[in-house]
Short mmCIF file of C-alpha atoms in Angstrom, two decimals:
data_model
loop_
_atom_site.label_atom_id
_atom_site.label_comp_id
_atom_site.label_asym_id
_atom_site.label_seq_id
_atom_site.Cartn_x
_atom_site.Cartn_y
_atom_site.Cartn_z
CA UNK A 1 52.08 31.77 -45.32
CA UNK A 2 53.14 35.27 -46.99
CA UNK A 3 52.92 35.12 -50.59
CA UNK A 4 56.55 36.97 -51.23
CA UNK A 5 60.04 36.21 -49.79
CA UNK A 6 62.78 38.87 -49.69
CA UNK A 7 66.49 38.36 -48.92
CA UNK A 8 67.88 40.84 -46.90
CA UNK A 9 71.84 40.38 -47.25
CA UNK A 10 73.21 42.31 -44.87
CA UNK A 11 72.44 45.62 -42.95
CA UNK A 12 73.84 48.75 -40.82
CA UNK A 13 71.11 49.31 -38.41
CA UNK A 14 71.27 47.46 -35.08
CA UNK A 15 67.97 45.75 -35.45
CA UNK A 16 65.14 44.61 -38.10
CA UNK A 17 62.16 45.53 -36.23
CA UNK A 18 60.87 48.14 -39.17
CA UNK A 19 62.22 45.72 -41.37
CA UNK A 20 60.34 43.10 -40.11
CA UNK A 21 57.08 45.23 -39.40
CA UNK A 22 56.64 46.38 -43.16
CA UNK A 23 57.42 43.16 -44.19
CA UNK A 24 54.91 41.19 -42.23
CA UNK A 25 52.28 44.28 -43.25
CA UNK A 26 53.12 43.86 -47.14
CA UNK A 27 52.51 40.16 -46.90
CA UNK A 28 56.26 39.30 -47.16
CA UNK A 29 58.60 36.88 -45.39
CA UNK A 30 61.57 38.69 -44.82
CA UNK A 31 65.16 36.30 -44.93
CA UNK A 32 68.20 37.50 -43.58
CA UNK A 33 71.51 36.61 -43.97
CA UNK A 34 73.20 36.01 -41.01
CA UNK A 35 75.94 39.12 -39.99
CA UNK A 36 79.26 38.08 -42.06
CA UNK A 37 77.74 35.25 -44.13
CA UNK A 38 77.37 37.33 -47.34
CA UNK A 39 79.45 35.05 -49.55
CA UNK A 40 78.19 34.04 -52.83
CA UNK A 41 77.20 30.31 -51.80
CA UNK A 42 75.36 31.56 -48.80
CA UNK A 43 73.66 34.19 -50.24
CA UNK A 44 72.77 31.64 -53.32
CA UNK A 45 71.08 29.49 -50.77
CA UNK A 46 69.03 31.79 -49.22
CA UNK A 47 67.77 33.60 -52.15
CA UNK A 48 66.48 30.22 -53.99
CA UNK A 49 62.92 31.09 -52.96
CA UNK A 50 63.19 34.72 -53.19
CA UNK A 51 61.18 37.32 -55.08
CA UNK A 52 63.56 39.97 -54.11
CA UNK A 53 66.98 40.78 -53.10
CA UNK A 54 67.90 44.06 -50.72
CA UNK A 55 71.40 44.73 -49.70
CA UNK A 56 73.19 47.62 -48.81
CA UNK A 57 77.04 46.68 -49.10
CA UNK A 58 76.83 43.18 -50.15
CA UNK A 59 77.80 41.92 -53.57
CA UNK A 60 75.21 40.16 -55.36
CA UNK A 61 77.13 37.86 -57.94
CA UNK A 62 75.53 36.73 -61.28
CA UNK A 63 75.17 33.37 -59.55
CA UNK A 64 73.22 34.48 -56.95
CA UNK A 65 70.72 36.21 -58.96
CA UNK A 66 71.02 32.99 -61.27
CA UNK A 67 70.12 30.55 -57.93
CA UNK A 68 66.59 32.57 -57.20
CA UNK A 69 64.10 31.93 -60.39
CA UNK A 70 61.60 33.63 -58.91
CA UNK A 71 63.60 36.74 -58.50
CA UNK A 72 62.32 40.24 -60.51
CA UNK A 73 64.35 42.94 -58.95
CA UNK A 74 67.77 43.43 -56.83
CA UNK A 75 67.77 46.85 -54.61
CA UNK A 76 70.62 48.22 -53.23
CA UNK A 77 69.54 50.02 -49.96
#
């Protein structure tokens, strides 16, 4: 079990596989929001459990940040 989750919301690249790779090597599980599914009560769902939030064009409402306790720090990619 990997001691940190991270949301990824959304991405440009056509695959996760360094994504996934440095994830898996920093002891993180990386979530991903399905492609188009980056509306707030999605992305409020998924990020419950998260430590961390990347995104790249996404918009990361108040209420998502609010729905992930654990969360210390939002990156925009």
């Amino acid at each position: 079990m990997s001691s940190f989750k991270v949301l990824l919301t959304d991405y440009a690249w056509p695959d996760l596989e360094i994504e996934r790779r440095e994830s898996a090597t920093g002891d993180c599980e990386l979530i991903v929001a399905e492609r188009g599914r980056t509306d707030a009560e999605t992305l409020a769902r998924l990020a419950a459990p998260c430590d961390a939030i990347l995104t790249c064009w996404a918009k990361v409402p108040a209420a998502v940040i609010a729905a992930a306790p654990r969360c210390r720090i939002v990156s925009r990619l």
